[in-house]
PDB file of C-alpha atoms and ligand atoms in Angstrom:
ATOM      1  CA  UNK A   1      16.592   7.692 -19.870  1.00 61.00           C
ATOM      2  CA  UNK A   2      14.040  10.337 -20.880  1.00 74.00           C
ATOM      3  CA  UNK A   3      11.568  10.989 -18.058  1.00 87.00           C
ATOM      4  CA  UNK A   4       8.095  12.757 -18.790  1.00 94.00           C
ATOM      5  CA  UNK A   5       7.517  15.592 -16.140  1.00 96.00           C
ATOM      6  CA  UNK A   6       4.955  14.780 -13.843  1.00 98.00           C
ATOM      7  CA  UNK A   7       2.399  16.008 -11.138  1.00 98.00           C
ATOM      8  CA  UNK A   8       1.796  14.534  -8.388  1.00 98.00           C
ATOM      9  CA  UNK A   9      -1.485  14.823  -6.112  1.00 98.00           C
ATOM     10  CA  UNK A  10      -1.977  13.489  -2.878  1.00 98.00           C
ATOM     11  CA  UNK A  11      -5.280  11.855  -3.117  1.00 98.00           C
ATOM     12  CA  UNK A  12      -4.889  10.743   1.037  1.00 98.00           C
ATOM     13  CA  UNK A  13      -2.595  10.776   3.325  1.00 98.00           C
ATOM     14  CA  UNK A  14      -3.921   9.258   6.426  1.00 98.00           C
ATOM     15  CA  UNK A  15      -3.757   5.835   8.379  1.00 98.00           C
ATOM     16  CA  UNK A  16      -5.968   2.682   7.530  1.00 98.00           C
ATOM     17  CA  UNK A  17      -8.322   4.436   9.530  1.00 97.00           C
ATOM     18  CA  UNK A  18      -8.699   7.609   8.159  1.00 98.00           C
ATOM     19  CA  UNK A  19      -8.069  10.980  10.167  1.00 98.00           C
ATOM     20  CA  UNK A  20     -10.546  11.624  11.915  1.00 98.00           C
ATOM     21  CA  UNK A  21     -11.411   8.195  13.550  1.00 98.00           C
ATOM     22  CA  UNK A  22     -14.303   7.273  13.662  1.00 98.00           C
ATOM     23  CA  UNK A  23     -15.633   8.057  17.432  1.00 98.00           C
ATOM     24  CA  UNK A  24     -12.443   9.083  18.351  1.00 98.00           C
ATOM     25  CA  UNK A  25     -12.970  13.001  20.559  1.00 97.00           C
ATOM     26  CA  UNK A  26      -9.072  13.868  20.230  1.00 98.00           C
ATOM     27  CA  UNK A  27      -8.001  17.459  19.289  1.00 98.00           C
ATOM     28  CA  UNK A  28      -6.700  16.170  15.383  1.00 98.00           C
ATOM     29  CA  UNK A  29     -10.009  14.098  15.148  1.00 98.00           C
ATOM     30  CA  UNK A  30     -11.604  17.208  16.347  1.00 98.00           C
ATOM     31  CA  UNK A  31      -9.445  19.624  14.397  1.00 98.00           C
ATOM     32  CA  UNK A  32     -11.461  22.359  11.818  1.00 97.00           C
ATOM     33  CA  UNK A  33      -8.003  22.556   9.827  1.00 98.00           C
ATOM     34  CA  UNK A  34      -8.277  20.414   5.997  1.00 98.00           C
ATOM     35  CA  UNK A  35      -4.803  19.141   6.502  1.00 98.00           C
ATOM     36  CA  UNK A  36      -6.004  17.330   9.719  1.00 98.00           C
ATOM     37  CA  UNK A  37      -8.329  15.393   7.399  1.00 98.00           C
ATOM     38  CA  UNK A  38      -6.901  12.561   5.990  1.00 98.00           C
ATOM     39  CA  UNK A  39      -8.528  10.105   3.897  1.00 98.00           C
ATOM     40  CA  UNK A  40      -6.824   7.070   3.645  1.00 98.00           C
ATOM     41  CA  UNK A  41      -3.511   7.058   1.381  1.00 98.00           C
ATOM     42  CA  UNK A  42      -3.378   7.465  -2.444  1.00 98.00           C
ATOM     43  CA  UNK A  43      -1.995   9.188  -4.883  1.00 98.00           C
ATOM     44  CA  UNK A  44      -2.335  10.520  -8.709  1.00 98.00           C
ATOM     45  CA  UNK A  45       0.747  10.365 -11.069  1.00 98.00           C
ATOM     46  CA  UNK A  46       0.439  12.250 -14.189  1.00 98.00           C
ATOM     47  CA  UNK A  47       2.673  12.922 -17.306  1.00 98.00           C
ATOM     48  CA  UNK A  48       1.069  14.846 -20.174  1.00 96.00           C
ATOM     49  CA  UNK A  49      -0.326  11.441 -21.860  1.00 96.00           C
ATOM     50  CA  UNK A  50      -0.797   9.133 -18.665  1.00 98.00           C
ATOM     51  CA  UNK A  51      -2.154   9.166 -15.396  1.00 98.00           C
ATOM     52  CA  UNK A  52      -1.834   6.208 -12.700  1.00 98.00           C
ATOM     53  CA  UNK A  53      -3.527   5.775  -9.230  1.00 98.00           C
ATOM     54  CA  UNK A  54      -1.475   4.606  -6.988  1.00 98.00           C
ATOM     55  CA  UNK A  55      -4.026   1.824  -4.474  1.00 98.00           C
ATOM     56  CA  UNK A  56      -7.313   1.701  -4.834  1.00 98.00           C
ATOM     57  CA  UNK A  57      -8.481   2.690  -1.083  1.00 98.00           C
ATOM     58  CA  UNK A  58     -11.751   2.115   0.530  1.00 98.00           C
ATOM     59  CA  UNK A  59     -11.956   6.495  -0.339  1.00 98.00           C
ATOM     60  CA  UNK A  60     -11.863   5.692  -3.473  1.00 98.00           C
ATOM     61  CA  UNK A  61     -14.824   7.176  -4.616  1.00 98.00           C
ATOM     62  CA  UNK A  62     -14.529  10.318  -2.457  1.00 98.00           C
ATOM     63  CA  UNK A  63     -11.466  10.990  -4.226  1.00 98.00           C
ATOM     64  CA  UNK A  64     -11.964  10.570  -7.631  1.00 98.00           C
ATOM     65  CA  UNK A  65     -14.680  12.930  -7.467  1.00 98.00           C
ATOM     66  CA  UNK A  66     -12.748  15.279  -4.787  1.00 97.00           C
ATOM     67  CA  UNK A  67     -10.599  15.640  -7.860  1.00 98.00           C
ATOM     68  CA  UNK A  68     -12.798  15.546 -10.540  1.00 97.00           C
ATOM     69  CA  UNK A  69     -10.658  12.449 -12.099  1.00 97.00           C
ATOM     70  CA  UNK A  70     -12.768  11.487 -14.886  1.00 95.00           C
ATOM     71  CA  UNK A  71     -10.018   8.979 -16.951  1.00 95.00           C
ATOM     72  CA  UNK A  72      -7.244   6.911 -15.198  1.00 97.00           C
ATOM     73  CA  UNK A  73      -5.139   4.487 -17.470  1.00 97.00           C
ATOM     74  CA  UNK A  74      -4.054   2.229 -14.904  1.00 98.00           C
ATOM     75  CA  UNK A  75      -4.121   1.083 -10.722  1.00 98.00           C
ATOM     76  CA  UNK A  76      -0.989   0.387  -9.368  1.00 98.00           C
ATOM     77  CA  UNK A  77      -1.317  -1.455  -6.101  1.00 98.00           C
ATOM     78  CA  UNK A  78       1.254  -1.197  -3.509  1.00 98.00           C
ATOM     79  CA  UNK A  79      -0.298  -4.242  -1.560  1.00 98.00           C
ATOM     80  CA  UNK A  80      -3.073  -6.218  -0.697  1.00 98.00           C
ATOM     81  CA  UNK A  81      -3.910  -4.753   3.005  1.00 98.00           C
ATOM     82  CA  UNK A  82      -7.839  -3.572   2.988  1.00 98.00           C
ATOM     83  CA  UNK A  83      -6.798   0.176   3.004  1.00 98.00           C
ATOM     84  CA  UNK A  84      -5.046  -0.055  -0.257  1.00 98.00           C
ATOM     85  CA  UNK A  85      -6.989  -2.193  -2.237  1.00 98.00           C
ATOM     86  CA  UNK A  86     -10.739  -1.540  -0.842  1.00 98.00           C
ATOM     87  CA  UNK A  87     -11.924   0.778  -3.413  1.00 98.00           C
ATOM     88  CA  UNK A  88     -11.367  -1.428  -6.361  1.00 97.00           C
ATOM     89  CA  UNK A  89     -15.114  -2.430  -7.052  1.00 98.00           C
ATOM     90  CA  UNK A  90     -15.578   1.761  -7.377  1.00 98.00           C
ATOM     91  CA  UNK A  91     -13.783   1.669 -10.743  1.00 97.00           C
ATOM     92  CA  UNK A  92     -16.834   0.895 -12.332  1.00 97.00           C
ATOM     93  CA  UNK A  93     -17.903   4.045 -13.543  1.00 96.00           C
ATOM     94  CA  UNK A  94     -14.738   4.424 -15.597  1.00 96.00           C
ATOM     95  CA  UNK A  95     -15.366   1.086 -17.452  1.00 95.00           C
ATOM     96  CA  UNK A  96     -19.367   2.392 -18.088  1.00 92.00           C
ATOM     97  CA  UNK A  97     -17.767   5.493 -20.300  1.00 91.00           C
ATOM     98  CA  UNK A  98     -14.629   3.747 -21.778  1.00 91.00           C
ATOM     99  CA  UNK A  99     -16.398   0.134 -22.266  1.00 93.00           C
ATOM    100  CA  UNK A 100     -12.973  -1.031 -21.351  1.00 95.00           C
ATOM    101  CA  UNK A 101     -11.658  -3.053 -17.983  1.00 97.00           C
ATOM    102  CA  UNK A 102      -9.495  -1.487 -15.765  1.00 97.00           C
ATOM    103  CA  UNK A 103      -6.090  -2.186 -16.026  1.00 98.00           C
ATOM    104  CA  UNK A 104      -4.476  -2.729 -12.797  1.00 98.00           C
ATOM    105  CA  UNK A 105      -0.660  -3.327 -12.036  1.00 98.00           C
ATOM    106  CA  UNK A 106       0.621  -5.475  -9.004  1.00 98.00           C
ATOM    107  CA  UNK A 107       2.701  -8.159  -7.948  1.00 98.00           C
ATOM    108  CA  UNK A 108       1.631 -11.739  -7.228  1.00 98.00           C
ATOM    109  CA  UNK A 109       0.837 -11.310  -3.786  1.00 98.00           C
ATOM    110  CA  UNK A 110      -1.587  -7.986  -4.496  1.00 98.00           C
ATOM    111  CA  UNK A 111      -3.276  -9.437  -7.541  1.00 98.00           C
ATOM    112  CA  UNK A 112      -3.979 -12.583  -5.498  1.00 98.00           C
ATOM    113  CA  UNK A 113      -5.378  -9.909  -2.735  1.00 97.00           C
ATOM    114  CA  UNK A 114      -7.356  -8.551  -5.299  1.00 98.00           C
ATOM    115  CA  UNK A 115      -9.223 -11.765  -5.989  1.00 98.00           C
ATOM    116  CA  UNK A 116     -10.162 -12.493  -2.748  1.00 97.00           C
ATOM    117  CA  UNK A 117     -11.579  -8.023  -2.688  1.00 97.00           C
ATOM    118  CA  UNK A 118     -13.822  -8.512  -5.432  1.00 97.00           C
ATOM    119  CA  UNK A 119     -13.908 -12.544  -6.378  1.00 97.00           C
ATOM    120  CA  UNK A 120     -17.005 -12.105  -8.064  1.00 97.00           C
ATOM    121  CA  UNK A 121     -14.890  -9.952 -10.922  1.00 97.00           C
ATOM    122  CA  UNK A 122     -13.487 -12.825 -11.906  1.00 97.00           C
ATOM    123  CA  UNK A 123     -15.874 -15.672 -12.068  1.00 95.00           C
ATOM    124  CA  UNK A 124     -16.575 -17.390 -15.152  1.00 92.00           C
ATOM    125  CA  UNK A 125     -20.569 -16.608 -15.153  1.00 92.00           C
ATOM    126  CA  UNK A 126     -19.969 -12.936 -13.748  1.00 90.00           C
ATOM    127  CA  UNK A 127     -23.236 -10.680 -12.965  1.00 93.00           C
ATOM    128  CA  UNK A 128     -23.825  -7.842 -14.990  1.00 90.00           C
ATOM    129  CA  UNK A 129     -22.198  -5.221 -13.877  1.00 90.00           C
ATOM    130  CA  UNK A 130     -19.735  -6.533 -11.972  1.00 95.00           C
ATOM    131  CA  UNK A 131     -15.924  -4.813 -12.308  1.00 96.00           C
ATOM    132  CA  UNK A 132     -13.678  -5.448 -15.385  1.00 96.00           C
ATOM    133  CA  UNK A 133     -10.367  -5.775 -14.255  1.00 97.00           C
ATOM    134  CA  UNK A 134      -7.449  -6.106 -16.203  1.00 97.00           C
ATOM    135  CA  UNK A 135      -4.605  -7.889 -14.232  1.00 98.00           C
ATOM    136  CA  UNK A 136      -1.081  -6.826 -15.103  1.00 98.00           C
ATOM    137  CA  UNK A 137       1.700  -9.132 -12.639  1.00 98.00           C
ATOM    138  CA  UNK A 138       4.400  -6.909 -11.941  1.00 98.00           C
ATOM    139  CA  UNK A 139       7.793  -8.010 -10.640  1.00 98.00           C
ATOM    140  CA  UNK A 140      10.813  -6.281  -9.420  1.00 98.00           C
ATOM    141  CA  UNK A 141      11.500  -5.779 -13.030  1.00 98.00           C
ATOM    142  CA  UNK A 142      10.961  -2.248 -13.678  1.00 98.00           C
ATOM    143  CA  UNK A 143       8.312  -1.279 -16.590  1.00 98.00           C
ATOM    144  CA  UNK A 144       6.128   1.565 -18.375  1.00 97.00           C
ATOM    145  CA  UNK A 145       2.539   2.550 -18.070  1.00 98.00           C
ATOM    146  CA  UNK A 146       1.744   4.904 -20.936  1.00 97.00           C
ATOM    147  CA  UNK A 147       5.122   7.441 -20.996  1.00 96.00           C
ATOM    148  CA  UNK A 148       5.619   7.021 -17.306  1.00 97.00           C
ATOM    149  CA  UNK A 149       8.756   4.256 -16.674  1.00 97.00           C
ATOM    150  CA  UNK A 150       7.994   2.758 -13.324  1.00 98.00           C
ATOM    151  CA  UNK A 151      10.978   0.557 -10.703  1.00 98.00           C
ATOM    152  CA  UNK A 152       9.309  -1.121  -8.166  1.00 98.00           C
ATOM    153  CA  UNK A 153      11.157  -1.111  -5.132  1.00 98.00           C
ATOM    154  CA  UNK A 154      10.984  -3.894  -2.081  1.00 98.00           C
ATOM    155  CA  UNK A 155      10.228  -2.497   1.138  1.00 98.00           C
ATOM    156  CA  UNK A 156       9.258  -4.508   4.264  1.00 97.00           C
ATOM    157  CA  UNK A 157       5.774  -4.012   5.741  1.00 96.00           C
ATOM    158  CA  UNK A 158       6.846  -6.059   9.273  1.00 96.00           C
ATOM    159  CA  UNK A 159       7.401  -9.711   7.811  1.00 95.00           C
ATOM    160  CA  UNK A 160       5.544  -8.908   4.632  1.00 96.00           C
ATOM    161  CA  UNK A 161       7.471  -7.613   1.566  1.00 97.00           C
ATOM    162  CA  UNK A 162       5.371  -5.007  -0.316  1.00 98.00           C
ATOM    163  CA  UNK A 163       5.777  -2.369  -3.152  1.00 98.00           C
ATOM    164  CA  UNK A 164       7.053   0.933  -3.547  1.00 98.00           C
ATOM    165  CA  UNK A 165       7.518   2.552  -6.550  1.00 98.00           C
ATOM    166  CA  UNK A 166      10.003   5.041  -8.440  1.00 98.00           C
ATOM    167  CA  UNK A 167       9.139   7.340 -11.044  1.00 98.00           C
ATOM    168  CA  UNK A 168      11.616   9.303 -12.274  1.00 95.00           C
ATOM    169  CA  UNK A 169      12.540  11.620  -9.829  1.00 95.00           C
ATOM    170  CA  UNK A 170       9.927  10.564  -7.685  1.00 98.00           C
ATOM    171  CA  UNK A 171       9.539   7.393  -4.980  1.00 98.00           C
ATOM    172  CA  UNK A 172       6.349   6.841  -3.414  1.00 98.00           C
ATOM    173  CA  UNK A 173       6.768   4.389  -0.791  1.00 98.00           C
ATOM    174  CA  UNK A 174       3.655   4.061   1.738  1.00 97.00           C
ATOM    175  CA  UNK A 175       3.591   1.059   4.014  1.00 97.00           C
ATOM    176  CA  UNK A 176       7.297   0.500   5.429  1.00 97.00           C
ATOM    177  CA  UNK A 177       9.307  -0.342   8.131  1.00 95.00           C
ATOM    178  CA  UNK A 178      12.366  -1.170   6.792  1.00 96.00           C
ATOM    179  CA  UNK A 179      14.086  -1.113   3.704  1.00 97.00           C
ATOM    180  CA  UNK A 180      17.064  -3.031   2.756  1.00 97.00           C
ATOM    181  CA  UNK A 181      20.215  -1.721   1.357  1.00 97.00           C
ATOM    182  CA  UNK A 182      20.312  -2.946  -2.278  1.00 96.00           C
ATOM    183  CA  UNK A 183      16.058  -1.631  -2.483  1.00 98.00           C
ATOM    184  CA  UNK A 184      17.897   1.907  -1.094  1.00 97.00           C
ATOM    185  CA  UNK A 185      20.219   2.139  -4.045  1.00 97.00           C
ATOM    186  CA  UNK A 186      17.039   1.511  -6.283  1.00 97.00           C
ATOM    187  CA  UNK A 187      16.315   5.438  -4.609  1.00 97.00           C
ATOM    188  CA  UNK A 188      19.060   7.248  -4.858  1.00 96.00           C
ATOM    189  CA  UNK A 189      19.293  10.232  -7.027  1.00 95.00           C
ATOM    190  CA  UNK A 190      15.689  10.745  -6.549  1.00 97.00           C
ATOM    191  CA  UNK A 191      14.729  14.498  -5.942  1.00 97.00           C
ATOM    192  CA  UNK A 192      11.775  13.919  -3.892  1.00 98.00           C
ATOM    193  CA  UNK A 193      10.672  10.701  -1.730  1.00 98.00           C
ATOM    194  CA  UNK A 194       7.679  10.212   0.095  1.00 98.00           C
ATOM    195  CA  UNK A 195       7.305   7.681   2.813  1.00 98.00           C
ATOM    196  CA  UNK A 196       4.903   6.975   5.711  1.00 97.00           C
ATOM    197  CA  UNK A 197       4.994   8.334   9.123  1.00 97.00           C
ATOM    198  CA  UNK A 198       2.407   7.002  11.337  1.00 94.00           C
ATOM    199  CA  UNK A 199       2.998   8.788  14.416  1.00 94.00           C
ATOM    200  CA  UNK A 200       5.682   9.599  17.400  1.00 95.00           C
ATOM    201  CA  UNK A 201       5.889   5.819  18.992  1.00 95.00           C
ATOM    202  CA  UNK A 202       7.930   3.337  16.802  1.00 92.00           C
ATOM    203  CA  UNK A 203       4.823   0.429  15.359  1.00 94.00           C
ATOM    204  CA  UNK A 204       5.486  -2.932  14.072  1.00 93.00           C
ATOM    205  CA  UNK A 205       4.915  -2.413  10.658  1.00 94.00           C
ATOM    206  CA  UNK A 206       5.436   1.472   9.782  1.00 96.00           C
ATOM    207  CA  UNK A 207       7.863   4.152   9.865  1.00 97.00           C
ATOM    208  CA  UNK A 208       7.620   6.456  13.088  1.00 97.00           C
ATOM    209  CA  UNK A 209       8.090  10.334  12.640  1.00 97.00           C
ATOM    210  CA  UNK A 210      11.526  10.015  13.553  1.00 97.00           C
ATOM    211  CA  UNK A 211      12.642   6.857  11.496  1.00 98.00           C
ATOM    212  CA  UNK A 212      10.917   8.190   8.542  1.00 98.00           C
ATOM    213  CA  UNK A 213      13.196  11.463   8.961  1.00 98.00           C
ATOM    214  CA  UNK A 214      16.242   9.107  10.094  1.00 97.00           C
ATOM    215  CA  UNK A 215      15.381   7.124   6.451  1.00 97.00           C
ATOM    216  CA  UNK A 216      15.495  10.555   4.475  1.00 97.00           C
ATOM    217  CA  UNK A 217      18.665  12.266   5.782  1.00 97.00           C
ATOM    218  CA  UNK A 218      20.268   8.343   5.345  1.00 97.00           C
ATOM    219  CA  UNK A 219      19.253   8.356   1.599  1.00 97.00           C
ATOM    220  CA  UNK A 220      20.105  12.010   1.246  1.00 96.00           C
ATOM    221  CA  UNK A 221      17.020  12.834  -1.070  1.00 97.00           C
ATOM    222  CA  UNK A 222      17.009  16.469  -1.122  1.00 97.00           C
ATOM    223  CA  UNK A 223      12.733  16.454  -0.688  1.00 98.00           C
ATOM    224  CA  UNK A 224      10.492  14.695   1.473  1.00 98.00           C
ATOM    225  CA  UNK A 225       6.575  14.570   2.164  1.00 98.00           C
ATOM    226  CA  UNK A 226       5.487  12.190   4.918  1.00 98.00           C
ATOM    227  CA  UNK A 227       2.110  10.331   4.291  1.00 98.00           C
ATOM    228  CA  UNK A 228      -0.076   7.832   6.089  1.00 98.00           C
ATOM    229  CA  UNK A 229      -0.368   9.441   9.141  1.00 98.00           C
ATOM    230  CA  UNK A 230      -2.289   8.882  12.246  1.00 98.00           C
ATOM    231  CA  UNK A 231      -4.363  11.185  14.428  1.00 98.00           C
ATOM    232  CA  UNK A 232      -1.920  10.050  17.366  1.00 97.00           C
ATOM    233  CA  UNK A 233       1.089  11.963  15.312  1.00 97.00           C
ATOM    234  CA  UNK A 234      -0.611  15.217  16.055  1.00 97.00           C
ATOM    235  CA  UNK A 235      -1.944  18.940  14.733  1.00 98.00           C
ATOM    236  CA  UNK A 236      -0.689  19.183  11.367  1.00 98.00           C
ATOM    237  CA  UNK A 237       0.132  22.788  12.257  1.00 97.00           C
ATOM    238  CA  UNK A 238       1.862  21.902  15.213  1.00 97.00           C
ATOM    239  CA  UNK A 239       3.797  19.186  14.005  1.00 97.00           C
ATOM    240  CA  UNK A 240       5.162  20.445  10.459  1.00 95.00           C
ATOM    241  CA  UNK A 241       6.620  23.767  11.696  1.00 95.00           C
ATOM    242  CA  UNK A 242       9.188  21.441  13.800  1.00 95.00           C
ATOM    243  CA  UNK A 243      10.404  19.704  10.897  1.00 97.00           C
ATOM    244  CA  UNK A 244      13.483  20.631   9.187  1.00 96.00           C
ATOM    245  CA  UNK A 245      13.691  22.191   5.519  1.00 96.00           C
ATOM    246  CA  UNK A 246      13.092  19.929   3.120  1.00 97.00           C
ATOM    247  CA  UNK A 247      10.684  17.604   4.770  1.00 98.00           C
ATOM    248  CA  UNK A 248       6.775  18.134   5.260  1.00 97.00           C
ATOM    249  CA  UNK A 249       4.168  16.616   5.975  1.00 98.00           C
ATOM    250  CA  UNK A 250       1.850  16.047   3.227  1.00 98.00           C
ATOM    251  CA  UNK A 251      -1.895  16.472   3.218  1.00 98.00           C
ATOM    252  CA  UNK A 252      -4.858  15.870   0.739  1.00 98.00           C
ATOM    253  CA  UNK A 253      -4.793  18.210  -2.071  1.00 98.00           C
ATOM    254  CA  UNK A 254      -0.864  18.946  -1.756  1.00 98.00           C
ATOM    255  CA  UNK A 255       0.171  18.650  -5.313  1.00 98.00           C
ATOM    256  CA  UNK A 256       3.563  18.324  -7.142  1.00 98.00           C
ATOM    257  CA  UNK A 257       5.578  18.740  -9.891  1.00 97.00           C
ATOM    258  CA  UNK A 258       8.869  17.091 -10.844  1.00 94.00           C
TER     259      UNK A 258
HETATM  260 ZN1   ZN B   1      -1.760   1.124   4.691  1.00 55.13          ZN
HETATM  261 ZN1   ZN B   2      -8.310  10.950  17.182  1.00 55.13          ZN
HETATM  262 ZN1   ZN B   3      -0.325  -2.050   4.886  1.00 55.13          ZN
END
């Protein structure tokens, strides 16, 4: 199969909460460095012809404008928790230009999260103004958006199963603490994975630092950027010196290309 190259940009990186946390007086909350501030995780996937956000988070705003992203052809939404799917109302502005709904890609469980977000998108009187949403149901069947052929991969989120996704050479998977072994042959040959890392201490529903590094060196993917990190994992500049070649620690504004 023919794979587009892409760029990748790291809209957010950080926690449900954001990094810093609100009141929170901790050195990372505190820190003056950019790559200790995280807004809540995203990403942009781009071919020459197509470009897909990945979530829709409660930043979304921030970011689109952060990175002057003036046309998207489609959301993709991991799953339904409030940091992931927050943002969606903020779409707007991209219908007022294209007169067009947003197309946004999920599977049952997200698209059902979605209409509970923003219910008033979908009633049958709506108020003017209100979001138009285009609802694509995804399944583990993998499909295209534009140029860019998409497999979504099952990953478990504690007891709830939720989406990552490969493109090309490229898995994004975000909110995971375990994957099973027939969704890890979905990522092999990949040249680059991302995965979350919340922090040090293992937590019921994501990755710790170590596990997420344990993951990588299991799946032998040559490249690896950690994402959704908490303040408790620590200075950015502290933290990513430690880690072994090949695996960083992403931060808002890292791009890619593949
Ligand atoms: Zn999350
Ligand atoms: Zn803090
Ligand atoms: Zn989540």
């Amino acid at each position: 199969m023919n794979f587009p190259p892409l760029k990748i940009t790291f809209l957010g990186t950080g926690t449900s909460s954001g990094v810093p946390m609100i009141g929170c007086p901790c050195e990372v909350c505190a820190s003056a460095d950019p790559k200790d501030n995280r807004l809540r995780s995203s990403i942009l996937v781009q071919s020459p012809s197509t470009s897909i956000v990945v979530d829709a988070t409660p930043d979304f705003r921030a970011q689109m404008l952060n990175y002057k992203i003036t046309h998207i052809d489609a959301l993709l939404i991991t799953h339904p928790h409030k940091d992931h799917v927050a943002g969606i109302d903020d779409t707007r502005p991209f219908q007022f230009f294209t007169g067009k709904a947003t197309k946004v890609y999920g599977n049952h469980q997200s698209l059902n999260g979605i209409k509970k977000e923003i219910p008033y998108a979908f009633e049958e009187i709506r108020y003017p103004g209100v979001p138009a949403i285009e609802l694509h149901e995804i399944s583990l069947e993998p499909f295209s958006i534009g140029d860019i052929p998409i497999t979504p991969i099952e990953v478990w989120h504690h007891k709830m199963k939720v989406y990552g996704f490969r493109f090309g050479k490229f898995t994004y998977i975000t909110d995971a603490n375990k994957i099973a072994a027939e969704e890890r042959e979905k990522i092999l040959g990949s040249e680059c994975i991302v995965l979350n890392a919340l922090r040090h201490q293992s937590h019921i529903s994501h990755f710790s630092l170590s596990e997420a590094i344990n993951v990588v060196n299991e799946l032998g993917v040559p490249k690896a950027w950690f994402t959704h990190i908490s303040h408790q994992l620590g200075l950015h500049k502290e933290i990513s010196p430690g880690l072994r070649e090949g695996i960083g620690l992403a931060y808002d504004g890292l791009t890619l290309s593949l």
